[in-house]
Structure formats: structure tokens, C-alpha cells
Amino acid sequence: MVIVGQHRTLSEFATSAWSGHDQLDGLDAVIMAIAKGSYKVSQKIRAATLADVLGVTGETNVHGEMVQRLDAASSDIFVDILRQCGHVAVIGCEEIEEPVIVGDDPQHAFMVLMDPLDGSSNIDVAVSIGSIFGIWRRSDNDRVTDASLLRPGNEQVAAAYIVYGSSTVLVVATRNSVQGFTLDPESGVFVLTHPDINIPMECPYYSTNEGNFKALNETSRRAVKNLRAAYSQRYVGSLVADFHRNLLKGGIFLYPADRNYPEGKLRLMYEANPLGFVAEQAGGAASTGKQRILDILPEHLHQRTPLILGNRDVVEQTASLIKGG
Ligand code: AHG
Ligand code: MN
Ligand code: MN
């Protein structure tokens, strides 16, 4: 039995840290909704075959990818719980082509972009997966439209992810604060276990899909060779799991543009922006190789981007090599 009493609960932390702060007032309700949804998703993942959530739905999503049953189940869980929390005006989701407009009265103060299940190729083989959330504040009194969501990552007020690994960990970032909470599976309560996360100075790991090396251009190959020479390779194939390890231990994640994905594979609004925000608040960096991820002015909800993410000095060195420096 985990002794919750030794740790501050997420609810206590959220209320004391964010209530009453102008930009963050109401954020506690959104984060508690995400936590509650992730507990439900975590239970489905742990039960997997028994909960009849493995395999594919037979549908393809807006990206032309086969939708895993757990992708769809997670999307439904988080959309419903965010809609019910009463503080979210609009939701953008990897698995849903159009934004879900919830409401635009003043209490609906936040906009949430999410990847409800990240690392889908790992679902059926019991390897760590995750969920990712970017949180923006709605500009007051604007009517909520599809375009409302297309804000640069540097306007996020918070970001969060959950990694469903050997334990279920929720990481929440706000300006200059990154906090990690571990789920007590018996009580369903998240407790503060990783206060004030900062990415270590050392960078022991690099995470990239070496199978794509032959599809890279010359400068990206040079960047990967540079990482190979300096660091140990760790690649799970779930961005959240690779990023979480690199955030706690130091490391760099690299998914450059290549012949198969000339724009990059990962999605700007609900993968690169949220994790780039977390990385920066923890002292790290996120780049496309040409510019800071959080400065990109988005053109559409599901646009892709190259991504270099992790220790600031190594991100900058890798970006410079990719640029041809
Ligand atoms: P998603 O499951 O949400 O589509 O994301 C999968 C992403 C990311 O999690 C991971 O880093 C990357 O795809 C792995 O891509 P490769 O299998 O091409 O390496
Ligand atoms: Mn993903
Ligand atoms: Mn996904």
C-alpha cells in the first residue's frame, strides 16, 4: 500500500499553486480532469486484452494511420472528461479531424490540444505509452472558432503528459515550474514525487530511429553521427517515454525531416509544442533544426514538424549541424 500521507496530493498542490493566479485560475480543474481521465486510461492499459482494447478499429485517422482501439477509447475518455470539467472552451485532438467546440461562456477559459494515446505502435506489445496535453488560455470574449486553437506554443500557459510505464507518472509544467506526480494505483490518487524537475546538465542519451538513417539528408546524417559518437542510444518508439527518461536523466530526442516525412513525422500542436514547453520550463530546448518550436505560427491543427528536444546545449549543437553549420 503506497502511503499517500507522506506526499502532497495533486489536488492539494494544484489548488495552492494555481487558484487565484490570473492566467492559471481554473487550471486546477483542467489538470484534475486530465488526471482522472489518465487513471481510467491507465486501468484500460493495465487490463489491455482483458479490457478488449487491443488491436485496431479498422478506421484510419486524419493522418491516414490505422486507429488503435485504445487511441479511440482514450480520445473518448479525455474529450468527455474535459467537456464535463466546465473550464475548457475547445479541444483539438490527434484522433479528431475538426476541433471539438465545448462552449464559450467566460468560465470556459482554456483551450486543450491533445495526443490522447502516444506510442500507438507499442500498445499491443506492453511497452510504455503516454498521453500529451498543451493548454492555452482563450483570449477573453473571443467567440470560439476552429482558428482559436491555432496559437503558437509560446502562448501556452501549461502543458502536461502522462507516461504509462512501470509506474504511471503525470508531469505538469507551468511557467518556471515542472512537477511530477505518481499514481497510487490502489487509491487512484496522484501524489507529488518529482518536485521542481530540471533537466540535468549531463546528456548521456540520444533517442532517434536509426532505421531512418538512410532516409536522412546529408546534414541530418552528420548530426546523427555526432550523437552516436558522444552518447548511448535509447529509443522506445513512444515519444513521451523517450522524452520522460531524457528529462529526468538528461538526453536528446531527434526526429528530423526525412524522405518519408519531408515536414517531419511528429505533430506540432499536440506533441512538439506541449513537450517543448515542458522541456523549456525544465531548462531544456525544442527546435525544428531551423527555429524554436514554440515560435512557429501554426497554419493547421494537424501540421507536422521536425523535432529536436532535450538538453539545450545538445539541441543547439544538433540544430546547427542540421542547418549545415
Ligand atoms: P502516435 O502513437 O501518437 O502516432 O505517436 C507515435 C510517434 C511518437 O510517439 C514516436 O516517437 C514516433 O511516433 C515513433 O515513430 P517511428 O516508429 O517512425 O520511429
Ligand atoms: Mn503521438
Ligand atoms: Mn497518438
mmCIF file of C-alpha atoms in Angstrom, chain A:
data_model
loop_
_atom_site.group_PDB
_atom_site.id
_atom_site.type_symbol
_atom_site.label_atom_id
_atom_site.label_comp_id
_atom_site.label_asym_id
_atom_site.label_seq_id
_atom_site.Cartn_x
_atom_site.Cartn_y
_atom_site.Cartn_z
ATOM 1 C CA MET A 1 0.000 0.000 0.000
ATOM 2 C CA VAL A 2 1.540 3.353 -1.036
ATOM 3 C CA ILE A 3 1.422 5.715 1.945
ATOM 4 C CA VAL A 4 -0.207 8.706 0.311
ATOM 5 C CA GLY A 5 0.103 10.635 3.594
ATOM 6 C CA GLN A 6 3.861 11.172 3.099
ATOM 7 C CA HIS A 7 3.271 13.002 -0.186
ATOM 8 C CA ARG A 8 1.276 16.058 -1.190
ATOM 9 C CA THR A 9 -1.609 15.071 -3.441
ATOM 10 C CA LEU A 10 -2.037 16.596 -6.910
ATOM 11 C CA SER A 11 -5.267 18.188 -5.764
ATOM 12 C CA GLU A 12 -3.600 19.943 -2.798
ATOM 13 C CA PHE A 13 -0.712 21.102 -4.993
ATOM 14 C CA ALA A 14 -2.963 22.328 -7.826
ATOM 15 C CA THR A 15 -5.263 24.316 -5.579
ATOM 16 C CA SER A 16 -2.446 26.009 -3.669
ATOM 17 C CA ALA A 17 -0.244 26.676 -6.713
ATOM 18 C CA TRP A 18 -2.719 27.934 -9.304
ATOM 19 C CA SER A 19 -6.003 29.103 -7.752
ATOM 20 C CA GLY A 20 -6.316 32.863 -7.800
ATOM 21 C CA HIS A 21 -3.429 33.398 -10.245
ATOM 22 C CA ASP A 22 -4.983 35.355 -13.118
ATOM 23 C CA GLN A 23 -3.640 33.259 -16.040
ATOM 24 C CA LEU A 24 -3.924 29.968 -14.124
ATOM 25 C CA ASP A 25 -7.181 30.386 -12.217
ATOM 26 C CA GLY A 26 -9.281 27.320 -13.072
ATOM 27 C CA LEU A 27 -6.275 25.341 -14.337
ATOM 28 C CA ASP A 28 -6.616 23.026 -11.334
ATOM 29 C CA ALA A 29 -9.993 21.820 -12.667
ATOM 30 C CA VAL A 30 -8.459 21.060 -16.086
ATOM 31 C CA ILE A 31 -5.438 19.217 -14.645
ATOM 32 C CA MET A 32 -7.641 17.234 -12.238
ATOM 33 C CA ALA A 33 -9.806 16.233 -15.233
ATOM 34 C CA ILE A 34 -6.709 15.108 -17.153
ATOM 35 C CA ALA A 35 -5.535 13.155 -14.089
ATOM 36 C CA LYS A 36 -8.929 11.466 -13.691
ATOM 37 C CA GLY A 37 -9.018 10.603 -17.401
ATOM 38 C CA SER A 38 -5.480 9.195 -17.270
ATOM 39 C CA TYR A 39 -6.439 6.970 -14.338
ATOM 40 C CA LYS A 40 -9.220 5.484 -16.483
ATOM 41 C CA VAL A 41 -6.840 5.084 -19.453
ATOM 42 C CA SER A 42 -4.193 3.544 -17.188
ATOM 43 C CA GLN A 43 -6.692 0.957 -15.953
ATOM 44 C CA LYS A 44 -7.601 0.033 -19.538
ATOM 45 C CA ILE A 45 -3.913 -0.238 -20.492
ATOM 46 C CA ARG A 46 -3.091 -2.442 -17.483
ATOM 47 C CA ALA A 47 -6.060 -4.705 -18.335
ATOM 48 C CA ALA A 48 -5.386 -4.491 -22.124
ATOM 49 C CA THR A 49 -6.573 -7.727 -23.737
ATOM 50 C CA LEU A 50 -8.856 -8.377 -20.785
ATOM 51 C CA ALA A 51 -10.475 -4.971 -21.340
ATOM 52 C CA ASP A 52 -10.733 -5.780 -25.017
ATOM 53 C CA VAL A 53 -8.812 -2.608 -26.029
ATOM 54 C CA LEU A 54 -6.026 -4.101 -28.139
ATOM 55 C CA GLY A 55 -5.846 -4.178 -31.902
ATOM 56 C CA VAL A 56 -7.280 -1.788 -34.469
ATOM 57 C CA THR A 57 -10.706 -0.272 -35.010
ATOM 58 C CA GLY A 58 -10.494 -0.713 -38.773
ATOM 59 C CA GLU A 59 -10.728 3.091 -39.182
ATOM 60 C CA THR A 60 -7.938 5.418 -40.347
ATOM 61 C CA ASN A 61 -7.434 8.868 -38.834
ATOM 62 C CA VAL A 62 -6.793 12.249 -40.482
ATOM 63 C CA HIS A 63 -3.110 11.246 -40.816
ATOM 64 C CA GLY A 64 -4.066 8.087 -42.740
ATOM 65 C CA GLU A 65 -2.899 5.987 -39.784
ATOM 66 C CA MET A 66 -4.717 2.894 -38.541
ATOM 67 C CA VAL A 67 -6.595 3.872 -35.374
ATOM 68 C CA GLN A 68 -5.834 1.534 -32.487
ATOM 69 C CA ARG A 69 -8.837 0.743 -30.289
ATOM 70 C CA LEU A 70 -7.004 2.319 -27.356
ATOM 71 C CA ASP A 71 -6.414 5.519 -29.418
ATOM 72 C CA ALA A 72 -10.178 5.829 -29.870
ATOM 73 C CA ALA A 73 -11.018 4.809 -26.281
ATOM 74 C CA SER A 74 -8.503 7.295 -24.825
ATOM 75 C CA SER A 75 -9.756 10.077 -27.092
ATOM 76 C CA ASP A 76 -13.352 9.470 -25.972
ATOM 77 C CA ILE A 77 -12.370 9.365 -22.284
ATOM 78 C CA PHE A 78 -10.424 12.626 -22.385
ATOM 79 C CA VAL A 79 -12.941 14.517 -24.575
ATOM 80 C CA ASP A 80 -15.801 13.569 -22.250
ATOM 81 C CA ILE A 81 -13.960 14.399 -19.026
ATOM 82 C CA LEU A 82 -12.601 17.711 -20.359
ATOM 83 C CA ARG A 83 -16.061 18.659 -21.597
ATOM 84 C CA GLN A 84 -17.541 17.909 -18.154
ATOM 85 C CA CYS A 85 -14.882 19.863 -16.206
ATOM 86 C CA GLY A 86 -16.572 23.138 -17.271
ATOM 87 C CA HIS A 87 -13.351 25.123 -17.860
ATOM 88 C CA VAL A 88 -12.461 24.087 -21.429
ATOM 89 C CA ALA A 89 -13.830 26.026 -24.422
ATOM 90 C CA VAL A 90 -12.402 23.918 -27.245
ATOM 91 C CA ILE A 91 -10.419 20.694 -27.680
ATOM 92 C CA GLY A 92 -8.075 19.768 -30.534
ATOM 93 C CA CYS A 93 -7.268 16.064 -30.745
ATOM 94 C CA GLU A 94 -4.963 13.962 -32.892
ATOM 95 C CA GLU A 95 -7.765 11.452 -33.471
ATOM 96 C CA ILE A 96 -10.453 14.011 -34.384
ATOM 97 C CA GLU A 97 -10.212 15.960 -37.654
ATOM 98 C CA GLU A 98 -12.060 19.081 -36.516
ATOM 99 C CA PRO A 99 -11.819 20.940 -33.172
ATOM 100 C CA VAL A 100 -14.443 19.969 -30.577
ATOM 101 C CA ILE A 101 -16.151 23.224 -29.587
ATOM 102 C CA VAL A 102 -17.400 22.862 -25.978
ATOM 103 C CA GLY A 103 -18.622 26.322 -25.003
ATOM 104 C CA ASP A 104 -17.617 29.961 -24.876
ATOM 105 C CA ASP A 105 -19.017 31.407 -21.695
ATOM 106 C CA PRO A 106 -16.377 33.150 -19.517
ATOM 107 C CA GLN A 107 -15.787 30.077 -17.318
ATOM 108 C CA HIS A 108 -14.635 28.117 -20.380
ATOM 109 C CA ALA A 109 -11.247 29.807 -20.135
ATOM 110 C CA PHE A 110 -8.873 27.183 -21.550
ATOM 111 C CA MET A 111 -8.139 25.507 -24.880
ATOM 112 C CA VAL A 112 -6.653 21.979 -24.802
ATOM 113 C CA LEU A 113 -4.741 20.231 -27.590
ATOM 114 C CA MET A 114 -4.065 16.578 -27.015
ATOM 115 C CA ASP A 115 -2.497 13.400 -28.228
ATOM 116 C CA PRO A 116 -4.671 11.051 -26.188
ATOM 117 C CA LEU A 117 -2.514 7.988 -26.783
ATOM 118 C CA ASP A 118 1.109 8.463 -27.851
ATOM 119 C CA GLY A 119 3.186 5.492 -28.986
ATOM 120 C CA SER A 120 0.334 3.513 -30.544
ATOM 121 C CA SER A 121 2.696 1.026 -32.180
ATOM 122 C CA ASN A 122 3.636 -0.121 -28.665
ATOM 123 C CA ILE A 123 0.118 -0.726 -27.295
ATOM 124 C CA ASP A 124 -0.162 -4.390 -28.293
ATOM 125 C CA VAL A 125 3.314 -5.309 -27.035
ATOM 126 C CA ALA A 126 3.038 -3.934 -23.465
ATOM 127 C CA VAL A 127 5.706 -1.223 -23.976
ATOM 128 C CA SER A 128 5.411 2.228 -22.314
ATOM 129 C CA ILE A 129 2.986 4.675 -23.972
ATOM 130 C CA GLY A 130 1.604 8.063 -22.969
ATOM 131 C CA SER A 131 -0.834 10.988 -23.362
ATOM 132 C CA ILE A 132 0.162 14.597 -24.131
ATOM 133 C CA PHE A 133 -1.685 17.905 -23.467
ATOM 134 C CA GLY A 134 -0.975 21.510 -24.447
ATOM 135 C CA ILE A 135 -3.040 24.120 -22.589
ATOM 136 C CA TRP A 136 -3.640 27.659 -23.859
ATOM 137 C CA ARG A 137 -5.783 30.384 -22.337
ATOM 138 C CA ARG A 138 -8.609 31.597 -24.554
ATOM 139 C CA SER A 139 -8.394 35.299 -25.398
ATOM 140 C CA ASP A 140 -11.230 36.856 -23.421
ATOM 141 C CA ASN A 141 -14.638 37.050 -25.005
ATOM 142 C CA ASP A 142 -13.467 35.972 -28.451
ATOM 143 C CA ARG A 143 -16.046 33.684 -29.999
ATOM 144 C CA VAL A 144 -14.531 30.197 -30.110
ATOM 145 C CA THR A 145 -13.865 29.045 -33.682
ATOM 146 C CA ASP A 146 -11.588 26.451 -35.272
ATOM 147 C CA ALA A 147 -8.993 29.172 -35.760
ATOM 148 C CA SER A 148 -8.980 29.894 -31.990
ATOM 149 C CA LEU A 149 -6.736 26.881 -31.470
ATOM 150 C CA LEU A 150 -4.019 27.992 -33.901
ATOM 151 C CA ARG A 151 -1.840 29.799 -31.379
ATOM 152 C CA PRO A 152 1.976 29.488 -31.149
ATOM 153 C CA GLY A 153 3.410 27.229 -28.457
ATOM 154 C CA ASN A 154 4.967 30.233 -26.687
ATOM 155 C CA GLU A 155 1.433 31.266 -25.663
ATOM 156 C CA GLN A 156 0.790 28.035 -23.715
ATOM 157 C CA VAL A 157 0.036 28.622 -20.034
ATOM 158 C CA ALA A 158 0.655 24.956 -19.137
ATOM 159 C CA ALA A 159 1.472 21.559 -20.601
ATOM 160 C CA ALA A 160 1.194 18.035 -19.228
ATOM 161 C CA TYR A 161 1.914 14.461 -20.163
ATOM 162 C CA ILE A 162 1.324 11.069 -18.622
ATOM 163 C CA VAL A 163 3.671 8.132 -19.170
ATOM 164 C CA TYR A 164 2.037 4.734 -18.605
ATOM 165 C CA GLY A 165 5.237 2.853 -17.794
ATOM 166 C CA SER A 166 6.472 0.717 -14.885
ATOM 167 C CA SER A 167 4.540 3.352 -12.942
ATOM 168 C CA THR A 168 2.016 5.926 -14.160
ATOM 169 C CA VAL A 169 3.554 9.398 -13.902
ATOM 170 C CA LEU A 170 1.876 12.741 -14.645
ATOM 171 C CA VAL A 171 4.202 15.683 -15.336
ATOM 172 C CA VAL A 172 2.719 19.204 -15.299
ATOM 173 C CA ALA A 173 4.588 22.327 -16.423
ATOM 174 C CA THR A 174 3.634 25.952 -15.904
ATOM 175 C CA ARG A 175 5.997 28.922 -16.300
ATOM 176 C CA ASN A 176 9.267 28.091 -14.450
ATOM 177 C CA SER A 177 7.759 25.041 -12.752
ATOM 178 C CA VAL A 178 7.797 21.346 -13.748
ATOM 179 C CA GLN A 179 6.260 18.943 -11.236
ATOM 180 C CA GLY A 180 5.957 15.139 -11.386
ATOM 181 C CA PHE A 181 3.159 13.122 -9.750
ATOM 182 C CA THR A 182 2.954 9.329 -9.425
ATOM 183 C CA LEU A 183 -0.354 7.439 -9.476
ATOM 184 C CA ASP A 184 -1.145 5.302 -6.439
ATOM 185 C CA PRO A 185 -2.968 2.577 -8.406
ATOM 186 C CA GLU A 186 -4.969 1.432 -5.377
ATOM 187 C CA SER A 187 -6.470 4.791 -4.449
ATOM 188 C CA GLY A 188 -6.353 6.389 -7.929
ATOM 189 C CA VAL A 189 -4.679 9.426 -6.315
ATOM 190 C CA PHE A 190 -1.682 11.180 -7.920
ATOM 191 C CA VAL A 191 0.947 12.314 -5.376
ATOM 192 C CA LEU A 192 3.905 14.690 -5.757
ATOM 193 C CA THR A 193 7.019 12.522 -6.201
ATOM 194 C CA HIS A 194 9.233 14.622 -8.518
ATOM 195 C CA PRO A 195 9.105 18.246 -7.268
ATOM 196 C CA ASP A 196 10.765 21.018 -9.326
ATOM 197 C CA ILE A 197 12.152 18.920 -12.198
ATOM 198 C CA ASN A 198 15.145 20.399 -14.023
ATOM 199 C CA ILE A 199 16.867 18.587 -16.877
ATOM 200 C CA PRO A 200 20.360 17.501 -15.668
ATOM 201 C CA MET A 201 23.421 19.281 -17.072
ATOM 202 C CA GLU A 202 24.815 15.956 -18.359
ATOM 203 C CA CYS A 203 23.417 14.347 -21.547
ATOM 204 C CA PRO A 204 24.026 10.564 -21.508
ATOM 205 C CA TYR A 205 21.429 9.504 -24.087
ATOM 206 C CA TYR A 206 20.284 10.159 -27.632
ATOM 207 C CA SER A 207 16.933 8.923 -28.941
ATOM 208 C CA THR A 208 16.333 8.632 -32.677
ATOM 209 C CA ASN A 209 15.070 5.928 -35.006
ATOM 210 C CA GLU A 210 18.343 4.687 -36.504
ATOM 211 C CA GLY A 211 16.263 2.713 -39.018
ATOM 212 C CA ASN A 212 15.523 6.046 -40.747
ATOM 213 C CA PHE A 213 19.214 6.917 -41.216
ATOM 214 C CA LYS A 214 19.179 6.005 -44.930
ATOM 215 C CA ALA A 215 16.220 8.378 -45.477
ATOM 216 C CA LEU A 216 18.035 11.398 -43.951
ATOM 217 C CA ASN A 217 19.722 14.186 -45.913
ATOM 218 C CA GLU A 218 23.470 14.752 -45.553
ATOM 219 C CA THR A 219 23.381 17.331 -42.762
ATOM 220 C CA SER A 220 20.926 15.281 -40.662
ATOM 221 C CA ARG A 221 23.154 12.200 -41.106
ATOM 222 C CA ARG A 222 26.077 14.278 -39.841
ATOM 223 C CA ALA A 223 24.023 15.305 -36.805
ATOM 224 C CA VAL A 224 23.120 11.661 -36.010
ATOM 225 C CA LYS A 225 26.758 10.571 -36.419
ATOM 226 C CA ASN A 226 27.746 13.293 -33.951
ATOM 227 C CA LEU A 227 25.218 11.958 -31.402
ATOM 228 C CA ARG A 228 26.346 8.359 -31.953
ATOM 229 C CA ALA A 229 29.940 9.343 -31.175
ATOM 230 C CA ALA A 230 29.034 11.034 -27.902
ATOM 231 C CA TYR A 231 26.022 9.332 -26.300
ATOM 232 C CA SER A 232 24.283 5.983 -25.650
ATOM 233 C CA GLN A 233 21.262 5.155 -27.800
ATOM 234 C CA ARG A 234 17.904 4.739 -26.064
ATOM 235 C CA TYR A 235 14.785 4.591 -28.287
ATOM 236 C CA VAL A 236 11.415 3.250 -27.096
ATOM 237 C CA GLY A 237 9.334 4.416 -30.064
ATOM 238 C CA SER A 238 6.945 6.290 -27.768
ATOM 239 C CA LEU A 239 7.866 9.982 -27.740
ATOM 240 C CA VAL A 240 6.546 10.508 -24.198
ATOM 241 C CA ALA A 241 8.571 7.607 -22.776
ATOM 242 C CA ASP A 242 11.758 8.696 -24.569
ATOM 243 C CA PHE A 243 11.233 12.300 -23.505
ATOM 244 C CA HIS A 244 10.418 11.446 -19.856
ATOM 245 C CA ARG A 245 13.632 9.433 -19.482
ATOM 246 C CA ASN A 246 15.655 12.217 -21.115
ATOM 247 C CA LEU A 247 14.001 14.865 -18.917
ATOM 248 C CA LEU A 248 14.896 13.019 -15.695
ATOM 249 C CA LYS A 249 18.323 11.658 -16.715
ATOM 250 C CA GLY A 250 19.407 14.096 -19.456
ATOM 251 C CA GLY A 251 19.220 13.285 -23.153
ATOM 252 C CA ILE A 252 18.199 14.407 -26.612
ATOM 253 C CA PHE A 253 15.339 13.193 -28.812
ATOM 254 C CA LEU A 254 15.648 13.693 -32.588
ATOM 255 C CA TYR A 255 13.046 13.085 -35.288
ATOM 256 C CA PRO A 256 14.279 15.149 -38.269
ATOM 257 C CA ALA A 257 12.530 15.591 -41.614
ATOM 258 C CA ASP A 258 13.384 12.705 -43.947
ATOM 259 C CA ARG A 259 12.389 11.322 -47.341
ATOM 260 C CA ASN A 260 9.290 9.654 -45.860
ATOM 261 C CA TYR A 261 8.249 12.689 -43.809
ATOM 262 C CA PRO A 262 9.530 15.837 -45.569
ATOM 263 C CA GLU A 263 7.697 18.027 -42.986
ATOM 264 C CA GLY A 264 8.790 15.760 -40.103
ATOM 265 C CA LYS A 265 6.621 12.990 -38.586
ATOM 266 C CA LEU A 266 5.591 14.437 -35.246
ATOM 267 C CA ARG A 267 2.695 16.860 -34.856
ATOM 268 C CA LEU A 268 3.334 20.445 -33.820
ATOM 269 C CA MET A 269 0.205 21.300 -31.840
ATOM 270 C CA TYR A 270 -0.142 18.273 -29.547
ATOM 271 C CA GLU A 271 3.299 16.642 -29.481
ATOM 272 C CA ALA A 272 6.085 19.178 -30.160
ATOM 273 C CA ASN A 273 4.504 22.268 -28.557
ATOM 274 C CA PRO A 274 3.489 20.677 -25.220
ATOM 275 C CA LEU A 275 6.726 18.721 -24.751
ATOM 276 C CA GLY A 276 8.739 21.694 -25.989
ATOM 277 C CA PHE A 277 7.044 23.812 -23.310
ATOM 278 C CA VAL A 278 7.871 21.223 -20.616
ATOM 279 C CA ALA A 279 11.470 20.993 -21.837
ATOM 280 C CA GLU A 280 11.974 24.778 -21.769
ATOM 281 C CA GLN A 281 10.476 25.190 -18.274
ATOM 282 C CA ALA A 282 12.921 22.465 -17.110
ATOM 283 C CA GLY A 283 15.907 24.290 -18.648
ATOM 284 C CA GLY A 284 15.967 22.377 -21.934
ATOM 285 C CA ALA A 285 15.088 23.344 -25.502
ATOM 286 C CA ALA A 286 12.986 22.318 -28.517
ATOM 287 C CA SER A 287 13.904 23.141 -32.113
ATOM 288 C CA THR A 288 12.870 22.182 -35.651
ATOM 289 C CA GLY A 289 16.539 22.424 -36.613
ATOM 290 C CA LYS A 290 15.830 25.842 -38.098
ATOM 291 C CA GLN A 291 13.770 27.591 -35.395
ATOM 292 C CA ARG A 292 12.447 27.326 -31.834
ATOM 293 C CA ILE A 293 9.391 25.025 -31.849
ATOM 294 C CA LEU A 294 7.359 27.371 -29.648
ATOM 295 C CA ASP A 295 7.784 30.290 -32.095
ATOM 296 C CA ILE A 296 6.064 28.510 -35.008
ATOM 297 C CA LEU A 297 2.852 30.240 -36.121
ATOM 298 C CA PRO A 298 0.601 27.235 -36.815
ATOM 299 C CA GLU A 299 -1.323 27.036 -40.087
ATOM 300 C CA HIS A 300 -3.456 23.982 -39.382
ATOM 301 C CA LEU A 301 -4.380 21.759 -36.475
ATOM 302 C CA HIS A 302 -2.581 18.602 -37.564
ATOM 303 C CA GLN A 303 0.557 20.023 -39.116
ATOM 304 C CA ARG A 304 3.798 18.118 -38.683
ATOM 305 C CA THR A 305 7.272 19.343 -37.695
ATOM 306 C CA PRO A 306 10.804 18.051 -37.351
ATOM 307 C CA LEU A 307 11.704 17.836 -33.632
ATOM 308 C CA ILE A 308 14.947 18.114 -31.645
ATOM 309 C CA LEU A 309 14.130 18.030 -27.921
ATOM 310 C CA GLY A 310 16.164 17.854 -24.695
ATOM 311 C CA ASN A 311 19.389 19.317 -23.228
ATOM 312 C CA ARG A 312 19.665 22.898 -24.511
ATOM 313 C CA ASP A 313 23.372 22.768 -25.473
ATOM 314 C CA VAL A 314 22.972 19.488 -27.388
ATOM 315 C CA VAL A 315 19.769 20.695 -29.101
ATOM 316 C CA GLU A 316 21.603 23.840 -30.254
ATOM 317 C CA GLN A 317 24.641 21.850 -31.441
ATOM 318 C CA THR A 318 22.417 19.358 -33.325
ATOM 319 C CA ALA A 319 20.323 22.143 -34.890
ATOM 320 C CA SER A 320 23.473 23.864 -36.070
ATOM 321 C CA LEU A 321 24.710 20.649 -37.741
ATOM 322 C CA ILE A 322 21.313 20.075 -39.397
ATOM 323 C CA LYS A 323 21.350 23.661 -40.681
ATOM 324 C CA GLY A 324 24.718 22.839 -42.215
ATOM 325 C CA GLY A 325 26.868 24.677 -39.669
#
